Amino acid sequence: MSTAPAAPRPVLVARPAGRGAALLDLLHGAGIPAEHHPLIHLVPESDEALTAVRSLVTGGGCTHLVVTSRTVAEVLGHFEVPERTAVVAVGAGTAQALREVGILPSLVAGGTGAALVEQMPPAPEGATVLFPASAAAARTVPDGLRAKGYRVHEISVYRPEPVEPPVEVAVGLATGGYGALVLTSPLIARRAAGHGVHASTPIVSIGAPTSAAVHAAGLPLAAQAEEPTDAALVRAIQKVLAAAPGTALPHTPAPDLPKEIR
């Protein structure tokens, strides 16, 4: 009597709570079994923080509004941004999130904070940046812009808090129960490393800052998405899953980039 082939191991998507549905839909549409189990959730800061951001913008207290994540755009919501204020977004996803709340970006930088700093020109006289971000955001953007001569106001508008996965998920992660692990921020990478990731589970990251965190945590990286989008993540996952069983993809060298949160 022949034994039925084992079901394929699902892909574990470790995006923040409430953020996994779109990627899961794409994976399922591609015929890839996948589960979403967050390791963090994102909590808005006080109303006072949001009021401070909006007041600075509408009152002309900044020449540039720099938004580095979809979460910041969603937390800020719709408010009137004066035409004289340049809105700078990091990545196409952040730019789209801004448009969805009625804020039109003036500049869409590459998908990392380092790319944004590189693309910003030296500060003209009196240039002031408002940088609403995560409480755990990297120093890349504010420090880099200050080095270019900008005055930077930093306001924390949300913070990440840890989420403990179900016991069976933690056990599966540590014992090889997943066919791949998808990581979309340095903080999530560190959380996954803290739980333990089995050597047979290839890790796919959304971009260079997350890849750097994977390496810093002592984990091997199987693939990095070619751009920080869900579609690119799916392509990277497909390549990893197509690799011959029992073989590893070429080890991706750790990029010399600062850690950031998306």
PDB file of C-alpha atoms in Angstrom:
ATOM      1  CA  MET A   1       0.000   0.000   0.000  1.00  0.00           C
ATOM      2  CA  SER A   2       1.526   3.310  -1.081  1.00  0.00           C
ATOM      3  CA  THR A   3       1.759   6.227   1.301  1.00  0.00           C
ATOM      4  CA  ALA A   4       0.057   9.457   0.281  1.00  0.00           C
ATOM      5  CA  PRO A   5       2.492  12.303  -0.338  1.00  0.00           C
ATOM      6  CA  ALA A   6       2.834  14.768   2.507  1.00  0.00           C
ATOM      7  CA  ALA A   7       0.969  18.028   2.140  1.00  0.00           C
ATOM      8  CA  PRO A   8       3.240  20.971   1.326  1.00  0.00           C
ATOM      9  CA  ARG A   9       4.341  22.998   4.304  1.00  0.00           C
ATOM     10  CA  PRO A  10       2.539  26.365   4.402  1.00  0.00           C
ATOM     11  CA  VAL A  11       4.294  29.699   4.143  1.00  0.00           C
ATOM     12  CA  LEU A  12       4.218  31.732   7.360  1.00  0.00           C
ATOM     13  CA  VAL A  13       3.528  35.432   6.844  1.00  0.00           C
ATOM     14  CA  ALA A  14       4.567  37.308   9.989  1.00  0.00           C
ATOM     15  CA  ARG A  15       3.253  40.741   9.082  1.00  0.00           C
ATOM     16  CA  PRO A  16       1.754  42.949  11.822  1.00  0.00           C
ATOM     17  CA  ALA A  17      -1.775  42.218  12.987  1.00  0.00           C
ATOM     18  CA  GLY A  18      -4.317  43.285  10.381  1.00  0.00           C
ATOM     19  CA  ARG A  19      -1.690  43.548   7.624  1.00  0.00           C
ATOM     20  CA  GLY A  20      -1.503  40.071   6.126  1.00  0.00           C
ATOM     21  CA  ALA A  21      -4.674  39.700   4.053  1.00  0.00           C
ATOM     22  CA  ALA A  22      -3.467  41.169   0.750  1.00  0.00           C
ATOM     23  CA  LEU A  23      -0.292  39.087   0.640  1.00  0.00           C
ATOM     24  CA  LEU A  24      -2.187  35.982   1.709  1.00  0.00           C
ATOM     25  CA  ASP A  25      -4.676  36.500  -1.123  1.00  0.00           C
ATOM     26  CA  LEU A  26      -1.850  36.744  -3.658  1.00  0.00           C
ATOM     27  CA  LEU A  27      -0.165  33.621  -2.313  1.00  0.00           C
ATOM     28  CA  HIS A  28      -3.393  31.627  -2.326  1.00  0.00           C
ATOM     29  CA  GLY A  29      -4.098  32.887  -5.841  1.00  0.00           C
ATOM     30  CA  ALA A  30      -0.715  31.516  -6.883  1.00  0.00           C
ATOM     31  CA  GLY A  31      -1.601  28.142  -5.382  1.00  0.00           C
ATOM     32  CA  ILE A  32       0.695  28.535  -2.379  1.00  0.00           C
ATOM     33  CA  PRO A  33      -0.679  27.502   1.029  1.00  0.00           C
ATOM     34  CA  ALA A  34       0.001  30.266   3.530  1.00  0.00           C
ATOM     35  CA  GLU A  35      -0.921  31.417   7.022  1.00  0.00           C
ATOM     36  CA  HIS A  36      -0.760  34.837   8.670  1.00  0.00           C
ATOM     37  CA  HIS A  37       0.331  34.912  12.300  1.00  0.00           C
ATOM     38  CA  PRO A  38       1.594  38.318  13.488  1.00  0.00           C
ATOM     39  CA  LEU A  39       4.501  38.752  15.868  1.00  0.00           C
ATOM     40  CA  ILE A  40       3.739  42.437  16.475  1.00  0.00           C
ATOM     41  CA  HIS A  41       0.792  44.792  16.281  1.00  0.00           C
ATOM     42  CA  LEU A  42       0.909  48.523  15.651  1.00  0.00           C
ATOM     43  CA  VAL A  43      -0.714  50.842  18.174  1.00  0.00           C
ATOM     44  CA  PRO A  44      -1.473  54.516  17.423  1.00  0.00           C
ATOM     45  CA  GLU A  45      -0.041  57.016  19.860  1.00  0.00           C
ATOM     46  CA  SER A  46      -2.188  59.599  21.633  1.00  0.00           C
ATOM     47  CA  ASP A  47      -4.547  61.979  19.882  1.00  0.00           C
ATOM     48  CA  GLU A  48      -2.243  64.758  21.051  1.00  0.00           C
ATOM     49  CA  ALA A  49       0.541  63.422  18.822  1.00  0.00           C
ATOM     50  CA  LEU A  50      -1.712  63.421  15.761  1.00  0.00           C
ATOM     51  CA  THR A  51      -2.977  66.899  16.595  1.00  0.00           C
ATOM     52  CA  ALA A  52       0.605  68.122  16.855  1.00  0.00           C
ATOM     53  CA  VAL A  53       1.437  66.723  13.409  1.00  0.00           C
ATOM     54  CA  ARG A  54      -1.603  68.241  11.753  1.00  0.00           C
ATOM     55  CA  SER A  55      -1.110  71.593  13.472  1.00  0.00           C
ATOM     56  CA  LEU A  56       2.506  71.837  12.345  1.00  0.00           C
ATOM     57  CA  VAL A  57       1.571  71.039   8.755  1.00  0.00           C
ATOM     58  CA  THR A  58      -1.534  73.203   8.430  1.00  0.00           C
ATOM     59  CA  GLY A  59       0.083  76.037  10.370  1.00  0.00           C
ATOM     60  CA  GLY A  60       3.061  76.207   8.042  1.00  0.00           C
ATOM     61  CA  GLY A  61       5.491  74.844  10.611  1.00  0.00           C
ATOM     62  CA  CYS A  62       7.320  72.698   8.071  1.00  0.00           C
ATOM     63  CA  THR A  63       8.411  72.872   4.461  1.00  0.00           C
ATOM     64  CA  HIS A  64       8.461  69.078   4.025  1.00  0.00           C
ATOM     65  CA  LEU A  65       6.299  66.260   5.374  1.00  0.00           C
ATOM     66  CA  VAL A  66       8.239  62.982   5.198  1.00  0.00           C
ATOM     67  CA  VAL A  67       6.238  59.750   5.432  1.00  0.00           C
ATOM     68  CA  THR A  68       8.143  56.469   5.425  1.00  0.00           C
ATOM     69  CA  SER A  69       5.418  53.860   5.866  1.00  0.00           C
ATOM     70  CA  ARG A  70       1.855  52.972   4.974  1.00  0.00           C
ATOM     71  CA  THR A  71       1.080  52.834   8.690  1.00  0.00           C
ATOM     72  CA  VAL A  72       1.971  56.492   9.201  1.00  0.00           C
ATOM     73  CA  ALA A  73      -0.261  57.499   6.285  1.00  0.00           C
ATOM     74  CA  GLU A  74      -3.174  55.520   7.691  1.00  0.00           C
ATOM     75  CA  VAL A  75      -2.688  56.841  11.223  1.00  0.00           C
ATOM     76  CA  LEU A  76      -2.538  60.442  10.034  1.00  0.00           C
ATOM     77  CA  GLY A  77      -5.679  60.110   7.931  1.00  0.00           C
ATOM     78  CA  HIS A  78      -6.997  62.898   5.743  1.00  0.00           C
ATOM     79  CA  PHE A  79      -6.194  66.510   6.478  1.00  0.00           C
ATOM     80  CA  GLU A  80      -5.402  69.518   4.331  1.00  0.00           C
ATOM     81  CA  VAL A  81      -1.738  69.861   3.421  1.00  0.00           C
ATOM     82  CA  PRO A  82      -0.829  73.327   2.118  1.00  0.00           C
ATOM     83  CA  GLU A  83       0.391  73.405  -1.487  1.00  0.00           C
ATOM     84  CA  ARG A  84       3.658  74.962  -0.339  1.00  0.00           C
ATOM     85  CA  THR A  85       4.452  71.860   1.769  1.00  0.00           C
ATOM     86  CA  ALA A  86       6.327  69.132  -0.103  1.00  0.00           C
ATOM     87  CA  VAL A  87       5.116  65.635   0.787  1.00  0.00           C
ATOM     88  CA  VAL A  88       7.831  62.988   0.476  1.00  0.00           C
ATOM     89  CA  ALA A  89       6.931  59.283   0.541  1.00  0.00           C
ATOM     90  CA  VAL A  90       9.205  56.259   0.817  1.00  0.00           C
ATOM     91  CA  GLY A  91       8.137  53.631  -1.685  1.00  0.00           C
ATOM     92  CA  ALA A  92       5.136  53.148  -3.934  1.00  0.00           C
ATOM     93  CA  GLY A  93       3.079  51.503  -1.180  1.00  0.00           C
ATOM     94  CA  THR A  94       3.434  54.496   1.117  1.00  0.00           C
ATOM     95  CA  ALA A  95       2.649  56.864  -1.748  1.00  0.00           C
ATOM     96  CA  GLN A  96      -0.520  54.930  -2.543  1.00  0.00           C
ATOM     97  CA  ALA A  97      -1.587  54.961   1.115  1.00  0.00           C
ATOM     98  CA  LEU A  98      -1.168  58.737   1.170  1.00  0.00           C
ATOM     99  CA  ARG A  99      -3.276  59.117  -1.962  1.00  0.00           C
ATOM    100  CA  GLU A 100      -5.964  56.949  -0.388  1.00  0.00           C
ATOM    101  CA  VAL A 101      -6.331  59.480   2.435  1.00  0.00           C
ATOM    102  CA  GLY A 102      -6.287  62.414   0.026  1.00  0.00           C
ATOM    103  CA  ILE A 103      -2.656  63.498   0.425  1.00  0.00           C
ATOM    104  CA  LEU A 104      -0.695  63.757  -2.823  1.00  0.00           C
ATOM    105  CA  PRO A 105       3.049  63.050  -2.585  1.00  0.00           C
ATOM    106  CA  SER A 106       5.410  65.481  -4.279  1.00  0.00           C
ATOM    107  CA  LEU A 107       8.273  62.972  -4.353  1.00  0.00           C
ATOM    108  CA  VAL A 108       8.263  59.173  -4.148  1.00  0.00           C
ATOM    109  CA  ALA A 109      11.686  57.992  -3.030  1.00  0.00           C
ATOM    110  CA  GLY A 110      13.054  54.467  -3.268  1.00  0.00           C
ATOM    111  CA  GLY A 111      11.858  51.847  -0.825  1.00  0.00           C
ATOM    112  CA  THR A 112      14.209  52.603   2.079  1.00  0.00           C
ATOM    113  CA  GLY A 113      14.970  55.495   4.360  1.00  0.00           C
ATOM    114  CA  ALA A 114      18.530  55.526   3.046  1.00  0.00           C
ATOM    115  CA  ALA A 115      17.199  55.985  -0.494  1.00  0.00           C
ATOM    116  CA  LEU A 116      15.059  58.901   0.660  1.00  0.00           C
ATOM    117  CA  VAL A 117      18.020  60.645   2.268  1.00  0.00           C
ATOM    118  CA  GLU A 118      20.078  60.128  -0.879  1.00  0.00           C
ATOM    119  CA  GLN A 119      17.350  61.546  -3.120  1.00  0.00           C
ATOM    120  CA  MET A 120      16.703  64.651  -1.022  1.00  0.00           C
ATOM    121  CA  PRO A 121      18.757  67.661  -2.159  1.00  0.00           C
ATOM    122  CA  PRO A 122      20.846  69.673   0.286  1.00  0.00           C
ATOM    123  CA  ALA A 123      18.517  71.760   2.411  1.00  0.00           C
ATOM    124  CA  PRO A 124      17.624  75.201   1.133  1.00  0.00           C
ATOM    125  CA  GLU A 125      17.645  77.986   3.694  1.00  0.00           C
ATOM    126  CA  GLY A 126      14.900  77.546   6.281  1.00  0.00           C
ATOM    127  CA  ALA A 127      13.962  74.009   5.211  1.00  0.00           C
ATOM    128  CA  THR A 128      12.146  72.176   7.997  1.00  0.00           C
ATOM    129  CA  VAL A 129      11.067  68.534   7.883  1.00  0.00           C
ATOM    130  CA  LEU A 130       8.227  67.031   9.880  1.00  0.00           C
ATOM    131  CA  PHE A 131       8.925  63.334  10.407  1.00  0.00           C
ATOM    132  CA  PRO A 132       5.981  61.428  11.941  1.00  0.00           C
ATOM    133  CA  ALA A 133       7.057  57.833  12.455  1.00  0.00           C
ATOM    134  CA  SER A 134       7.099  54.756  14.635  1.00  0.00           C
ATOM    135  CA  ALA A 135       8.445  55.041  18.156  1.00  0.00           C
ATOM    136  CA  ALA A 136      10.910  52.330  17.097  1.00  0.00           C
ATOM    137  CA  ALA A 137      11.950  53.946  13.803  1.00  0.00           C
ATOM    138  CA  ALA A 138      15.603  53.848  12.812  1.00  0.00           C
ATOM    139  CA  ARG A 139      17.726  56.978  12.906  1.00  0.00           C
ATOM    140  CA  THR A 140      18.477  56.774   9.179  1.00  0.00           C
ATOM    141  CA  VAL A 141      16.020  59.424   7.992  1.00  0.00           C
ATOM    142  CA  PRO A 142      16.176  62.089  10.718  1.00  0.00           C
ATOM    143  CA  ASP A 143      19.943  61.894  11.145  1.00  0.00           C
ATOM    144  CA  GLY A 144      20.552  61.742   7.406  1.00  0.00           C
ATOM    145  CA  LEU A 145      18.364  64.770   6.715  1.00  0.00           C
ATOM    146  CA  ARG A 146      19.969  66.755   9.521  1.00  0.00           C
ATOM    147  CA  ALA A 147      23.346  65.974   7.970  1.00  0.00           C
ATOM    148  CA  LYS A 148      22.030  67.584   4.770  1.00  0.00           C
ATOM    149  CA  GLY A 149      21.077  70.737   6.635  1.00  0.00           C
ATOM    150  CA  TYR A 150      17.376  70.168   7.319  1.00  0.00           C
ATOM    151  CA  ARG A 151      15.807  71.016  10.631  1.00  0.00           C
ATOM    152  CA  VAL A 152      13.805  67.920  11.610  1.00  0.00           C
ATOM    153  CA  HIS A 153      10.796  67.682  13.931  1.00  0.00           C
ATOM    154  CA  GLU A 154      10.251  64.075  15.038  1.00  0.00           C
ATOM    155  CA  ILE A 155       6.860  62.973  16.363  1.00  0.00           C
ATOM    156  CA  SER A 156       5.993  59.384  17.269  1.00  0.00           C
ATOM    157  CA  VAL A 157       2.540  58.540  15.897  1.00  0.00           C
ATOM    158  CA  TYR A 158       2.468  54.785  16.513  1.00  0.00           C
ATOM    159  CA  ARG A 159       4.419  52.113  18.314  1.00  0.00           C
ATOM    160  CA  PRO A 160       4.927  48.385  17.739  1.00  0.00           C
ATOM    161  CA  GLU A 161       3.998  45.993  20.530  1.00  0.00           C
ATOM    162  CA  PRO A 162       4.829  42.272  20.646  1.00  0.00           C
ATOM    163  CA  VAL A 163       2.234  39.608  19.920  1.00  0.00           C
ATOM    164  CA  GLU A 164       2.779  36.040  21.048  1.00  0.00           C
ATOM    165  CA  PRO A 165       1.793  33.561  18.338  1.00  0.00           C
ATOM    166  CA  PRO A 166      -0.278  30.479  19.158  1.00  0.00           C
ATOM    167  CA  VAL A 167       1.802  27.703  20.696  1.00  0.00           C
ATOM    168  CA  GLU A 168       1.415  25.508  17.623  1.00  0.00           C
ATOM    169  CA  VAL A 169       2.774  28.293  15.408  1.00  0.00           C
ATOM    170  CA  ALA A 170       5.818  28.878  17.615  1.00  0.00           C
ATOM    171  CA  VAL A 171       6.479  25.137  17.707  1.00  0.00           C
ATOM    172  CA  GLY A 172       6.040  24.859  13.934  1.00  0.00           C
ATOM    173  CA  LEU A 173       8.441  27.738  13.358  1.00  0.00           C
ATOM    174  CA  ALA A 174      11.089  26.153  15.553  1.00  0.00           C
ATOM    175  CA  THR A 175      10.656  22.596  14.261  1.00  0.00           C
ATOM    176  CA  GLY A 176      10.345  23.030  10.500  1.00  0.00           C
ATOM    177  CA  GLY A 177       6.589  23.146  10.143  1.00  0.00           C
ATOM    178  CA  TYR A 178       6.676  25.961   7.568  1.00  0.00           C
ATOM    179  CA  GLY A 179       7.854  25.926   3.969  1.00  0.00           C
ATOM    180  CA  ALA A 180       9.055  29.536   4.162  1.00  0.00           C
ATOM    181  CA  LEU A 181       8.979  32.492   6.544  1.00  0.00           C
ATOM    182  CA  VAL A 182       8.156  35.963   5.206  1.00  0.00           C
ATOM    183  CA  LEU A 183       9.584  38.906   7.154  1.00  0.00           C
ATOM    184  CA  THR A 184       8.609  42.495   6.412  1.00  0.00           C
ATOM    185  CA  SER A 185      10.477  44.595   8.987  1.00  0.00           C
ATOM    186  CA  PRO A 186      13.650  44.427  11.064  1.00  0.00           C
ATOM    187  CA  LEU A 187      11.638  44.284  14.289  1.00  0.00           C
ATOM    188  CA  ILE A 188       9.635  41.306  13.021  1.00  0.00           C
ATOM    189  CA  ALA A 189      12.888  39.630  12.001  1.00  0.00           C
ATOM    190  CA  ARG A 190      14.232  40.010  15.518  1.00  0.00           C
ATOM    191  CA  ARG A 191      10.990  38.710  16.996  1.00  0.00           C
ATOM    192  CA  ALA A 192      11.122  35.631  14.755  1.00  0.00           C
ATOM    193  CA  ALA A 193      14.736  34.988  15.695  1.00  0.00           C
ATOM    194  CA  GLY A 194      13.767  35.162  19.349  1.00  0.00           C
ATOM    195  CA  HIS A 195      11.253  32.364  18.848  1.00  0.00           C
ATOM    196  CA  GLY A 196      13.703  30.286  16.822  1.00  0.00           C
ATOM    197  CA  VAL A 197      13.519  29.423  13.126  1.00  0.00           C
ATOM    198  CA  HIS A 198      14.264  25.879  11.949  1.00  0.00           C
ATOM    199  CA  ALA A 199      17.154  25.517   9.512  1.00  0.00           C
ATOM    200  CA  SER A 200      14.856  23.894   6.936  1.00  0.00           C
ATOM    201  CA  THR A 201      12.636  26.990   6.752  1.00  0.00           C
ATOM    202  CA  PRO A 202      13.917  29.463   4.140  1.00  0.00           C
ATOM    203  CA  ILE A 203      13.532  33.121   5.032  1.00  0.00           C
ATOM    204  CA  VAL A 204      12.286  35.707   2.538  1.00  0.00           C
ATOM    205  CA  SER A 205      12.614  39.421   3.330  1.00  0.00           C
ATOM    206  CA  ILE A 206      10.859  42.440   1.858  1.00  0.00           C
ATOM    207  CA  GLY A 207      13.960  44.596   1.513  1.00  0.00           C
ATOM    208  CA  ALA A 208      17.509  45.454   2.486  1.00  0.00           C
ATOM    209  CA  PRO A 209      16.870  46.789   6.025  1.00  0.00           C
ATOM    210  CA  THR A 210      14.963  43.620   6.936  1.00  0.00           C
ATOM    211  CA  SER A 211      17.654  41.477   5.320  1.00  0.00           C
ATOM    212  CA  ALA A 212      20.273  43.244   7.432  1.00  0.00           C
ATOM    213  CA  ALA A 213      18.266  42.436  10.568  1.00  0.00           C
ATOM    214  CA  VAL A 214      17.962  38.782   9.522  1.00  0.00           C
ATOM    215  CA  HIS A 215      21.737  38.516   9.193  1.00  0.00           C
ATOM    216  CA  ALA A 216      22.324  40.437  12.420  1.00  0.00           C
ATOM    217  CA  ALA A 217      20.116  37.914  14.221  1.00  0.00           C
ATOM    218  CA  GLY A 218      22.310  35.090  12.942  1.00  0.00           C
ATOM    219  CA  LEU A 219      19.741  33.668  10.528  1.00  0.00           C
ATOM    220  CA  PRO A 220      20.374  32.661   6.891  1.00  0.00           C
ATOM    221  CA  LEU A 221      18.512  34.571   4.198  1.00  0.00           C
ATOM    222  CA  ALA A 222      17.124  32.631   1.247  1.00  0.00           C
ATOM    223  CA  ALA A 223      15.811  35.540  -0.820  1.00  0.00           C
ATOM    224  CA  GLN A 224      15.029  39.239  -0.797  1.00  0.00           C
ATOM    225  CA  ALA A 225      12.168  40.731  -2.794  1.00  0.00           C
ATOM    226  CA  GLU A 226      13.402  42.759  -5.757  1.00  0.00           C
ATOM    227  CA  GLU A 227      11.253  45.662  -4.557  1.00  0.00           C
ATOM    228  CA  PRO A 228       9.202  46.228  -1.365  1.00  0.00           C
ATOM    229  CA  THR A 229       5.821  45.143  -2.770  1.00  0.00           C
ATOM    230  CA  ASP A 230       3.523  42.181  -2.217  1.00  0.00           C
ATOM    231  CA  ALA A 231       3.880  41.099  -5.843  1.00  0.00           C
ATOM    232  CA  ALA A 232       7.666  41.037  -5.551  1.00  0.00           C
ATOM    233  CA  LEU A 233       7.408  39.076  -2.306  1.00  0.00           C
ATOM    234  CA  VAL A 234       5.274  36.458  -4.042  1.00  0.00           C
ATOM    235  CA  ARG A 235       7.834  36.111  -6.833  1.00  0.00           C
ATOM    236  CA  ALA A 236      10.645  35.690  -4.307  1.00  0.00           C
ATOM    237  CA  ILE A 237       8.645  33.088  -2.391  1.00  0.00           C
ATOM    238  CA  GLN A 238       7.904  31.179  -5.591  1.00  0.00           C
ATOM    239  CA  LYS A 239      11.617  31.018  -6.412  1.00  0.00           C
ATOM    240  CA  VAL A 240      12.451  29.769  -2.934  1.00  0.00           C
ATOM    241  CA  LEU A 241       9.755  27.103  -2.996  1.00  0.00           C
ATOM    242  CA  ALA A 242      10.853  25.992  -6.464  1.00  0.00           C
ATOM    243  CA  ALA A 243      14.352  25.212  -5.196  1.00  0.00           C
ATOM    244  CA  ALA A 244      15.099  21.497  -5.078  1.00  0.00           C
ATOM    245  CA  PRO A 245      14.173  19.895  -1.740  1.00  0.00           C
ATOM    246  CA  GLY A 246      17.090  19.569   0.604  1.00  0.00           C
ATOM    247  CA  THR A 247      19.135  22.262  -1.114  1.00  0.00           C
ATOM    248  CA  ALA A 248      19.655  25.839  -0.078  1.00  0.00           C
ATOM    249  CA  LEU A 249      19.617  28.856  -2.304  1.00  0.00           C
ATOM    250  CA  PRO A 250      22.850  30.830  -2.560  1.00  0.00           C
ATOM    251  CA  HIS A 251      23.446  32.689   0.667  1.00  0.00           C
ATOM    252  CA  THR A 252      22.650  36.380   0.234  1.00  0.00           C
ATOM    253  CA  PRO A 253      25.420  38.587   1.653  1.00  0.00           C
ATOM    254  CA  ALA A 254      24.393  40.951   4.414  1.00  0.00           C
ATOM    255  CA  PRO A 255      23.883  44.480   3.071  1.00  0.00           C
ATOM    256  CA  ASP A 256      25.725  47.281   4.824  1.00  0.00           C
ATOM    257  CA  LEU A 257      22.583  49.228   5.616  1.00  0.00           C
ATOM    258  CA  PRO A 258      20.950  50.514   8.811  1.00  0.00           C
ATOM    259  CA  LYS A 259      17.916  48.772  10.220  1.00  0.00           C
ATOM    260  CA  GLU A 260      14.558  50.367   9.573  1.00  0.00           C
ATOM    261  CA  ILE A 261      10.927  49.697  10.264  1.00  0.00           C
ATOM    262  CA  ARG A 262       8.274  49.693   7.475  1.00  0.00           C
TER     263      ARG A 262
END
